[in-house]
XYZ file of C-alpha atoms in Angstrom:
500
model
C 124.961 101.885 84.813
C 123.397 103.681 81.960
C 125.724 103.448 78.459
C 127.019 106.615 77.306
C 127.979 106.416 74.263
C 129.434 110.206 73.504
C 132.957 109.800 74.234
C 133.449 106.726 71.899
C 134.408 107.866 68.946
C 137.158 110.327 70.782
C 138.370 107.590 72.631
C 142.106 107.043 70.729
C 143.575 103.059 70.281
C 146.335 103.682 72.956
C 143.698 104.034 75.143
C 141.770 101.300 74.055
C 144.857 99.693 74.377
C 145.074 100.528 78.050
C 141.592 99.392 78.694
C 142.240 95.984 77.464
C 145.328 95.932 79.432
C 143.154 96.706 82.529
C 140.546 93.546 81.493
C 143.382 91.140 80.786
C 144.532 92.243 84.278
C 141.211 92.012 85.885
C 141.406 87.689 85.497
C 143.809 87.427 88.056
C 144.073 90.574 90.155
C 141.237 91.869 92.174
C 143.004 95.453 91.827
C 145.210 96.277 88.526
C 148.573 97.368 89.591
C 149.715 99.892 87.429
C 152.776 98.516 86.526
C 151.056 95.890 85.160
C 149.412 97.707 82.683
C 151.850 99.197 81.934
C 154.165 95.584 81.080
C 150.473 94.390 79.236
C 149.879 97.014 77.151
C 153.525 97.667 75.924
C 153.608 101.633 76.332
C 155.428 104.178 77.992
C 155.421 104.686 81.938
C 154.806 108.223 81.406
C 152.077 107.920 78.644
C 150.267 104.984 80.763
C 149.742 107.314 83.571
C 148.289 109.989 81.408
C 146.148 107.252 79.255
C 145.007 106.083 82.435
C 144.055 109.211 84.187
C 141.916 109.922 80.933
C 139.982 107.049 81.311
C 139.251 107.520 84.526
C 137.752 110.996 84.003
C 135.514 109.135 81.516
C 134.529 106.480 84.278
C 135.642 103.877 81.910
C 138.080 102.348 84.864
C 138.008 103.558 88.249
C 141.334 104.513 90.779
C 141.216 101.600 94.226
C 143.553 103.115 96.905
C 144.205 99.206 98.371
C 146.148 98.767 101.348
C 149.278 96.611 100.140
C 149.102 98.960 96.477
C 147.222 101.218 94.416
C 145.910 100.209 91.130
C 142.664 100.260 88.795
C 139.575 98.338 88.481
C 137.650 98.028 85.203
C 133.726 99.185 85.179
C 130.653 98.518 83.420
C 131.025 101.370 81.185
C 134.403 100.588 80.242
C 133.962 96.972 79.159
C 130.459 98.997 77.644
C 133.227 100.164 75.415
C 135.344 97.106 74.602
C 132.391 95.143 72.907
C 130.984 98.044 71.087
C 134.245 98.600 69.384
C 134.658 95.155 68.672
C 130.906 95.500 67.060
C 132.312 98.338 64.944
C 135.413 96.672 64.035
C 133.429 93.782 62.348
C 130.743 96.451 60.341
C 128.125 95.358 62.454
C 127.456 98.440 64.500
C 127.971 101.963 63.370
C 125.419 104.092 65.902
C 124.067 104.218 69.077
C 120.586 104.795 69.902
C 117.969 105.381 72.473
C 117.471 103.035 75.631
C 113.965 100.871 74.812
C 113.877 98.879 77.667
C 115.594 97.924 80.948
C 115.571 95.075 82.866
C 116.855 93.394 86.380
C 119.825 92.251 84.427
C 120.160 93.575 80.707
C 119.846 96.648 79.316
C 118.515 97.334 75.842
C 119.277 99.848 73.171
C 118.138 100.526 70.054
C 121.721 100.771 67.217
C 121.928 101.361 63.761
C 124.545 100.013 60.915
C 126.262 101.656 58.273
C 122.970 101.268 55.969
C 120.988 102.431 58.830
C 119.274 99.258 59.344
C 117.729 99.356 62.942
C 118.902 96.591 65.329
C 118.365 95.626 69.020
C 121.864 95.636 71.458
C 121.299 93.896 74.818
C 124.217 94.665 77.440
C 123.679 91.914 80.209
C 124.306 93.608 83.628
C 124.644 90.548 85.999
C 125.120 91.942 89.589
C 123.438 94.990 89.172
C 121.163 94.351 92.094
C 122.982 94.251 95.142
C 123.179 90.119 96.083
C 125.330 90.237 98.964
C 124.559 86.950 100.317
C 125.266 85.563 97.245
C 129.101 86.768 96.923
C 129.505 85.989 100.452
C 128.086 82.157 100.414
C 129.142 80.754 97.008
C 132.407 81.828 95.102
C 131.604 80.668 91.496
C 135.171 81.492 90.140
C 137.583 80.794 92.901
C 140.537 83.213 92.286
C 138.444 85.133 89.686
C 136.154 86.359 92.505
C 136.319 89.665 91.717
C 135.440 90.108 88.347
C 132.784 87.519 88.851
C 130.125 89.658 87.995
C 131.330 90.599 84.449
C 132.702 86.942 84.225
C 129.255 86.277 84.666
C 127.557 88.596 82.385
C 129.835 87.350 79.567
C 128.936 84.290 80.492
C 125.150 84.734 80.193
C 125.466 86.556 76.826
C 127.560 83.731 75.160
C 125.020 81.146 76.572
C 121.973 83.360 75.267
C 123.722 83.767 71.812
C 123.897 79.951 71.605
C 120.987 79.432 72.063
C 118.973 81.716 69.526
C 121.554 81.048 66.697
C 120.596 77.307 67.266
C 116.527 78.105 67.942
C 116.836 80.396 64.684
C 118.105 77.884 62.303
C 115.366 75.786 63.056
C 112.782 78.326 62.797
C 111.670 78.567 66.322
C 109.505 82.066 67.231
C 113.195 84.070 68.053
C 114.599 87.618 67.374
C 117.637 86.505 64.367
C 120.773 87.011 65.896
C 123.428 88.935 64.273
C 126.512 90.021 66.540
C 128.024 88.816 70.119
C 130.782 90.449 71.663
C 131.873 90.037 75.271
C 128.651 90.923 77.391
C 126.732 92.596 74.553
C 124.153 90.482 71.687
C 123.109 92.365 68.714
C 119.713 91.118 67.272
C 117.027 91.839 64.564
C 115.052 94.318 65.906
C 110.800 93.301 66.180
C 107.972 95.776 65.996
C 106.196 94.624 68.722
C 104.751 95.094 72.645
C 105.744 92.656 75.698
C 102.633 90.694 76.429
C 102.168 92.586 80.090
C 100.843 95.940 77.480
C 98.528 93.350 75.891
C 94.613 94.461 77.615
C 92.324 92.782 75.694
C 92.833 89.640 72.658
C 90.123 89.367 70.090
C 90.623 85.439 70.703
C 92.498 84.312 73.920
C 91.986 80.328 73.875
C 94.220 80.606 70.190
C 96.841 82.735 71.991
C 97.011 80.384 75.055
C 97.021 77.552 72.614
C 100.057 79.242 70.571
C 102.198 79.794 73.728
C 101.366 76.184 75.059
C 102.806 74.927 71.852
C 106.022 76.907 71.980
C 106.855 75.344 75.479
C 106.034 71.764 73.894
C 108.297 72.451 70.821
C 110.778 73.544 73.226
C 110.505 70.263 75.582
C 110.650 68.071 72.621
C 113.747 69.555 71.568
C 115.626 68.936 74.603
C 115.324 72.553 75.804
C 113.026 74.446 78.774
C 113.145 78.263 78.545
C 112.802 78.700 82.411
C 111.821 82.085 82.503
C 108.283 81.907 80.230
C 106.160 85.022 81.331
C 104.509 88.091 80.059
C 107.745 89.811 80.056
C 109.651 87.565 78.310
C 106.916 87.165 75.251
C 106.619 89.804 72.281
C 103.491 89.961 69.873
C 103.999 91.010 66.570
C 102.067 94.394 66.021
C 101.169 93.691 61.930
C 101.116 89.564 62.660
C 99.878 88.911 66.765
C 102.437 86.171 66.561
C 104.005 85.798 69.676
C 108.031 85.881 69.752
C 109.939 84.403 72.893
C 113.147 86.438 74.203
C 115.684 86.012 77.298
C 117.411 83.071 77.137
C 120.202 82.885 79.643
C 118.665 80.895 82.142
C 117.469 77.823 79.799
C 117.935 74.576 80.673
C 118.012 71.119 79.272
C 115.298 68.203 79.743
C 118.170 66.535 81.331
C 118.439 69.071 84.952
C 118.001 67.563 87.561
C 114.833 70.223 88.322
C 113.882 69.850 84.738
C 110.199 69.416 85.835
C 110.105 71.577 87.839
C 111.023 74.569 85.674
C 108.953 73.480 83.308
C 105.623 73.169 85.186
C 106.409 77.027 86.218
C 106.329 77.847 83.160
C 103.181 76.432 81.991
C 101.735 78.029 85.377
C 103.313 81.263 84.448
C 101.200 81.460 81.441
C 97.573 79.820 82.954
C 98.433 82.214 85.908
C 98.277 85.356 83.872
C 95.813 84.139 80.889
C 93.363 83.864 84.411
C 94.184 87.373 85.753
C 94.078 89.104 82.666
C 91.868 87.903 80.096
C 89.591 85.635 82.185
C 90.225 82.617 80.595
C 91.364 79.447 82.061
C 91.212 76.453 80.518
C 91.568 72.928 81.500
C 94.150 71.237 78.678
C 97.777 72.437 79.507
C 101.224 69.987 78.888
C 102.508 67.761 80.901
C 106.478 67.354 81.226
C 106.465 63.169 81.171
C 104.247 63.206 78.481
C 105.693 65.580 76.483
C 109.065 64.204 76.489
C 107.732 60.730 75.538
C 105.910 62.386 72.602
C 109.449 64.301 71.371
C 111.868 62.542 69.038
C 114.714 61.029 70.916
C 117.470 61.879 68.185
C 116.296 65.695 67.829
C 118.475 67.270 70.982
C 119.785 70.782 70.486
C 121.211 71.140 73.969
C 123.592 68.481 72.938
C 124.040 70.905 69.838
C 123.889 74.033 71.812
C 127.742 72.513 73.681
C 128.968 70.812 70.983
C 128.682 74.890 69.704
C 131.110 75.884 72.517
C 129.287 76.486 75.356
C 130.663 74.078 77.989
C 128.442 72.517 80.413
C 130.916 73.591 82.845
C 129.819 76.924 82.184
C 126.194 75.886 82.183
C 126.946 74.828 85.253
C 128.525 77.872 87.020
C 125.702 80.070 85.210
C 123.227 77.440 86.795
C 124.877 77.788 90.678
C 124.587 81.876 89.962
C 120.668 81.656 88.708
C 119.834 79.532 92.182
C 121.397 81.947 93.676
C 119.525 84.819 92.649
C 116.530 82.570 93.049
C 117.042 82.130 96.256
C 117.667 85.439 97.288
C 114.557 86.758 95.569
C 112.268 84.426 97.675
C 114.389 85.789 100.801
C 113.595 89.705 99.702
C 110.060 88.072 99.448
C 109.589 86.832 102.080
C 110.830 90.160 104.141
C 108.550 91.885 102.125
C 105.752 89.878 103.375
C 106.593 90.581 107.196
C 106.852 93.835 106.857
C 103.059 93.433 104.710
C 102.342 92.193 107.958
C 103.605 94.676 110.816
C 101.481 97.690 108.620
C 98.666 95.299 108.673
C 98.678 95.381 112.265
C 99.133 99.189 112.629
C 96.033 99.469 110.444
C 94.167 97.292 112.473
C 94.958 99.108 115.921
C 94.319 102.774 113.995
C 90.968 100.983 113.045
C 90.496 99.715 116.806
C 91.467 103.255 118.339
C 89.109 105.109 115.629
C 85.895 102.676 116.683
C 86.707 103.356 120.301
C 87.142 107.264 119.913
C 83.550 107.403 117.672
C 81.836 104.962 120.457
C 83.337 107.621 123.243
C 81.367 110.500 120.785
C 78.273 108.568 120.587
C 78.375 108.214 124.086
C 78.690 111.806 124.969
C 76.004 112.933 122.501
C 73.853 110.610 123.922
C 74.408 112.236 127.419
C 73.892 115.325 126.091
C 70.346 114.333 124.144
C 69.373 113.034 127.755
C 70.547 116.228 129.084
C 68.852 118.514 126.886
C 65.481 116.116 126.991
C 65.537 116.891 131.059
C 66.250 120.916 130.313
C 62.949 121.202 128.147
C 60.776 119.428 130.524
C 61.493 121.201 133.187
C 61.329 124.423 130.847
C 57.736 122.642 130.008
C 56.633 122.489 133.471
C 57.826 125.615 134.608
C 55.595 127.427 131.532
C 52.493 125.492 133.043
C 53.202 127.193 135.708
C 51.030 130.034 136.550
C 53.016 134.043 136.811
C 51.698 133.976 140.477
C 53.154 130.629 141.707
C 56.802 129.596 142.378
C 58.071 126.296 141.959
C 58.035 124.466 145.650
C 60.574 121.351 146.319
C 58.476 118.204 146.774
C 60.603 116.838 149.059
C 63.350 117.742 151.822
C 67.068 116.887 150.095
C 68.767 113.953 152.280
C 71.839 114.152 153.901
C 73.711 112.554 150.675
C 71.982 115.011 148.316
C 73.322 117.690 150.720
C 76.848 117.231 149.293
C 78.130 119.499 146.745
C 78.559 116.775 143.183
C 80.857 119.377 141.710
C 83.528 119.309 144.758
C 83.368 115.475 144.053
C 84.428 115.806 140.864
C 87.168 118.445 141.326
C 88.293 115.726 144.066
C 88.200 113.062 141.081
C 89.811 115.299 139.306
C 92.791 115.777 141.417
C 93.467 112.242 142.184
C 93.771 111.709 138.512
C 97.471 111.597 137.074
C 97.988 112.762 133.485
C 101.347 111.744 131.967
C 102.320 113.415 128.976
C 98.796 114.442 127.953
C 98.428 117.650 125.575
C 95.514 119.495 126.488
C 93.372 118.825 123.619
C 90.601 122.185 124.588
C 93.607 124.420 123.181
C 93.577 125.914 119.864
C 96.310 126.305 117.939
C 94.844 128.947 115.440
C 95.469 132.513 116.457
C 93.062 133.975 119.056
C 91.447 136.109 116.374
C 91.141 133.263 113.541
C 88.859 131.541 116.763
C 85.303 131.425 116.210
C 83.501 133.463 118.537
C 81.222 131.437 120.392
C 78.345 131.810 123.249
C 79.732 131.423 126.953
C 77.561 129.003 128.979
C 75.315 130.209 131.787
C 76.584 128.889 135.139
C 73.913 126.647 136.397
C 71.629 127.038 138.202
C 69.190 123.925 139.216
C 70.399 120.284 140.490
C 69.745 119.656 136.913
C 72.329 120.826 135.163
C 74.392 119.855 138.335
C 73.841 116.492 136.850
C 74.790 117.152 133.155
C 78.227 118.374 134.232
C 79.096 115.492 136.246
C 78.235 113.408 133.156
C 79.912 115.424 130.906
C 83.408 115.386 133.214
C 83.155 111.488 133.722
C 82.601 111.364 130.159
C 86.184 113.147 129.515
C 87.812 111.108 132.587
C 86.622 107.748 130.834
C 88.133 109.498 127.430
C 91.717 110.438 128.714
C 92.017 106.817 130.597
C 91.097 105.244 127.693
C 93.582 107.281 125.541
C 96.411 106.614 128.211
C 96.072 103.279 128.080
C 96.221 102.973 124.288
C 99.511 104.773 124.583
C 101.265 103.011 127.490
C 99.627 99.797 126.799
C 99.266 99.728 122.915
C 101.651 96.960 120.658
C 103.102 99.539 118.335
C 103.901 101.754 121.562
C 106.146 98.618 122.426
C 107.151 97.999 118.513
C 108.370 102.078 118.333
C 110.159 101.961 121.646
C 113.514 103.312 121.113
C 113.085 104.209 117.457
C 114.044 107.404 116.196
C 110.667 109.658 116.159
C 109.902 111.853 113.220
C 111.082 112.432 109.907
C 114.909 111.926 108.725
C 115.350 115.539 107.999
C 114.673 115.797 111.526
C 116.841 112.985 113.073
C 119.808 114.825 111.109
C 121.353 116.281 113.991
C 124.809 117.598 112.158
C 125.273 121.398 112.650
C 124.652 122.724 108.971
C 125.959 126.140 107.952
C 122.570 128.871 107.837
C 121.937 129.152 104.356
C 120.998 132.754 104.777
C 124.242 133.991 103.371
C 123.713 131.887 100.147
């Protein structure tokens, strides 16, 4: 959901106060009854119905006609406006800006303070993309199943807010925190471009070096970032110092896949420094020795829950990053079958084309024969003298005798066509047709000859083509799949729109 951010300052505190009503609700009821706003927020029946209907028009809640009761659900844009008016409440936020960037999961806006001090606000939208499987295989929150997905996002901003206040007092390369309300983080905002805009480095092996050290400092501090890619990595435009962003799915040295997330990250980085800037080198960290090289008392994961984030909540944010992680390689993997089915329908296109241009090479090679035979005999008859006529130099047999032409048309008729267009019909008008030169009927065994060859040609042609379209794999693939184009397949009368 994009933010809107026009209707907040007419939004009035009753209505706030409704809102909040409608969250505090949300924790234990799937759908808000109204008359439990109503006892939550402390107002009139009458003016909670009104209050209520406003907000809806806003889409800050929206109306769920359930079966046992009827009641309202709170959206994105709604709790949008909870933590922004918390924001304002402390001085921290005064304005709303543009949107800079947007992401699976967060969205990012550029806001302004009273001074007019530029800042970065980052709205985690957990459950944005459509993970089905997810909500139907694992229930992170048991009775809190569903608000789970803003349970979640508030989750992953209080986690990445731990984090970089704990990486910024000890001067690790991290935007400075300033402001965390609900779902929503409010940082220092960077001049700089994601590494994935970076084309060209004046000097990559110091820039792979840099980023190799970041990932070591991190490791010896008890801490793996997890996500550590070009999209997630910001270089200064006046500096080229690269600063590291995203950190809701780090982890501590201590997971059990602690390794594991850390070598991906290191391969993340060797991965693109190879695609990109051609440079691969041979001297990249290694998780054992890295964490044997760290100081043992330095740990800020330990200090990172001793701040308030639980590692039960590490944990349930853990279970719903799997998740995802699992489902991704799922979509993957789809993608990759259906990668292969047009592979295949490329390759029997390719297959049909050869065929079709051996079929033309055939025919033009008949018809080089054919016109090789008409000159010589045009040759011989000019030797000829005026006076003389051609004389046969031998009596036909009794198989010669036979018309070739009435075998053909016999050919012809035993031949069953199903569903073949005929392909010698134009469909231009008859007057856009080029006008071309009729053919003399012939008249010698000779071209007798080139028209049988010709018609076998265009019997071996059509068999061919029949078989490719009885016999063919995507003939079997398409069986009983609706044929043309979804405008088409739309088979709902629809009013003529010549009255309009």
């Amino acid at each position: 959901m994009k933010l809107d951010a026009t209707d907040l300052r007419y939004v009035t505190s009753e209505e706030f106060r409704v809102l909040t009503a409608v969250e505090m609700g949300s924790k234990n009821h799937e759908v808000v009854p109204l008359t439990l706003i109503t006892q939550i927020s402390g107002l009139r029946n009458g003016g909670v119905n009104k209050l209520v209907g406003s907000l809806a028009k806003r889409n800050l809640v929206s109306r769920v006609q359930n079966a046992k009761y009827d009641g309202y659900r709170l959206t994105y844009g709604g709790y949008d406006y909870l933590a922004m008016r918390a924001m304002s409440k402390r001085d921290t936020m005064a304005s709303v800006g543009n949107q800079i960037g947007v992401g699976k999961e967060s969205d990012i806006y550029i806001v302004a303070n009273a001074e007019g001090e530029e800042m970065v606000l980052k709205l985690h939208r957990l459950g944005r993309v459509s993970f089905r499987t997810i909500k139907q295989n694992r229930d992170y929150l048991g009775k809190r199943k569903s608000a789970s997905w803003m349970y979640m996002s508030r989750l992953a901003a209080q986690k990445e807010w731990a984090f970089m206040k704990i990486l910024h007092e000890y001067e690790f390369p991290v935007p400075r925190p300033i402001d965390q309300a609900r779902h929503t983080i409010l940082m220092e905002f960077i001049d700089a471009y994601p590494l994935r805009q970076v084309s060209e480095v004046e000097n990559p092996g110091k820039l792979y070096s840099s980023l190799m050290d970041i990932i070591v400092r991190f490791a010896q501090a008890g801490l793996i970032h997890g996500d550590y890619n070009e999209f997630n990595i910001l270089i200064r435009r006046d500096t080229g110092v690269p600063v590291v962003i995203d950190f809701p799915q780090m982890v501590s040295t201590s997971h059990p896949n602690a390794e594991w997330y850390f070598n991906r990250d290191v391969e993340c980085i060797r991965r693109f420094f190879r695609r990109r800037f051609r440079y691969e080198s041979n001297l990249y960290p290694r998780f054992k020795r890295t964490l044997s090289e760290g100081e043992t008392d330095f740990k800020l994961d330990v200090m990172v829950e001793a701040s308030g984030f639980t590692k039960k909540d590490q944990k349930t944010l853990d279970e719903y990053m799997e998740a995802v992680r699992e489902e991704e390689e799922n979509k993957g993997s789809g993608d990759e079958d259906d990668d292969e089915e047009e592979e295949e329908e490329e390759e029997e296109e390719e297959e049909e084309e050869e065929e079709e241009e051996e079929l033309d090479g055939q025919q033009g090679e008949a018809e080089a024969s054919q016109h090789n035979e008409d000159d010589s005999t045009m040759g011989r008859s000019l030797s000829l003298s005026p006076s003389s006529t051609p004389r046969p130099s031998h009596k036909p047999l009794e198989s010669e005798s036979i018309d070739p032409i009435a075998a053909v048309e016999e050919q012809l008729a035993e031949l069953v066509i199903l569903d073949e267009p005929n392909r010698s019909l134009s469909r231009s008008p008859p007057k856009s047709r080029p006008s071309s030169p009729r053919r003399s009927e012939p008249d010698s065994d000779d071209d007798d000859g080139g028209i049988k060859t010709k018609v076998q040609h265009d019997l071996t042609k059509r068999r061919a083509q029949q078989q490719r379209k009885y016999h063919s794999k995507r003939s079997i693939r398409n069986a009983g799949r609706p044929q043309g184009s979804k405008a088409k397949q739309d088979k709902r009368i629809k009013r003529d729109q010549f009255w309009d």
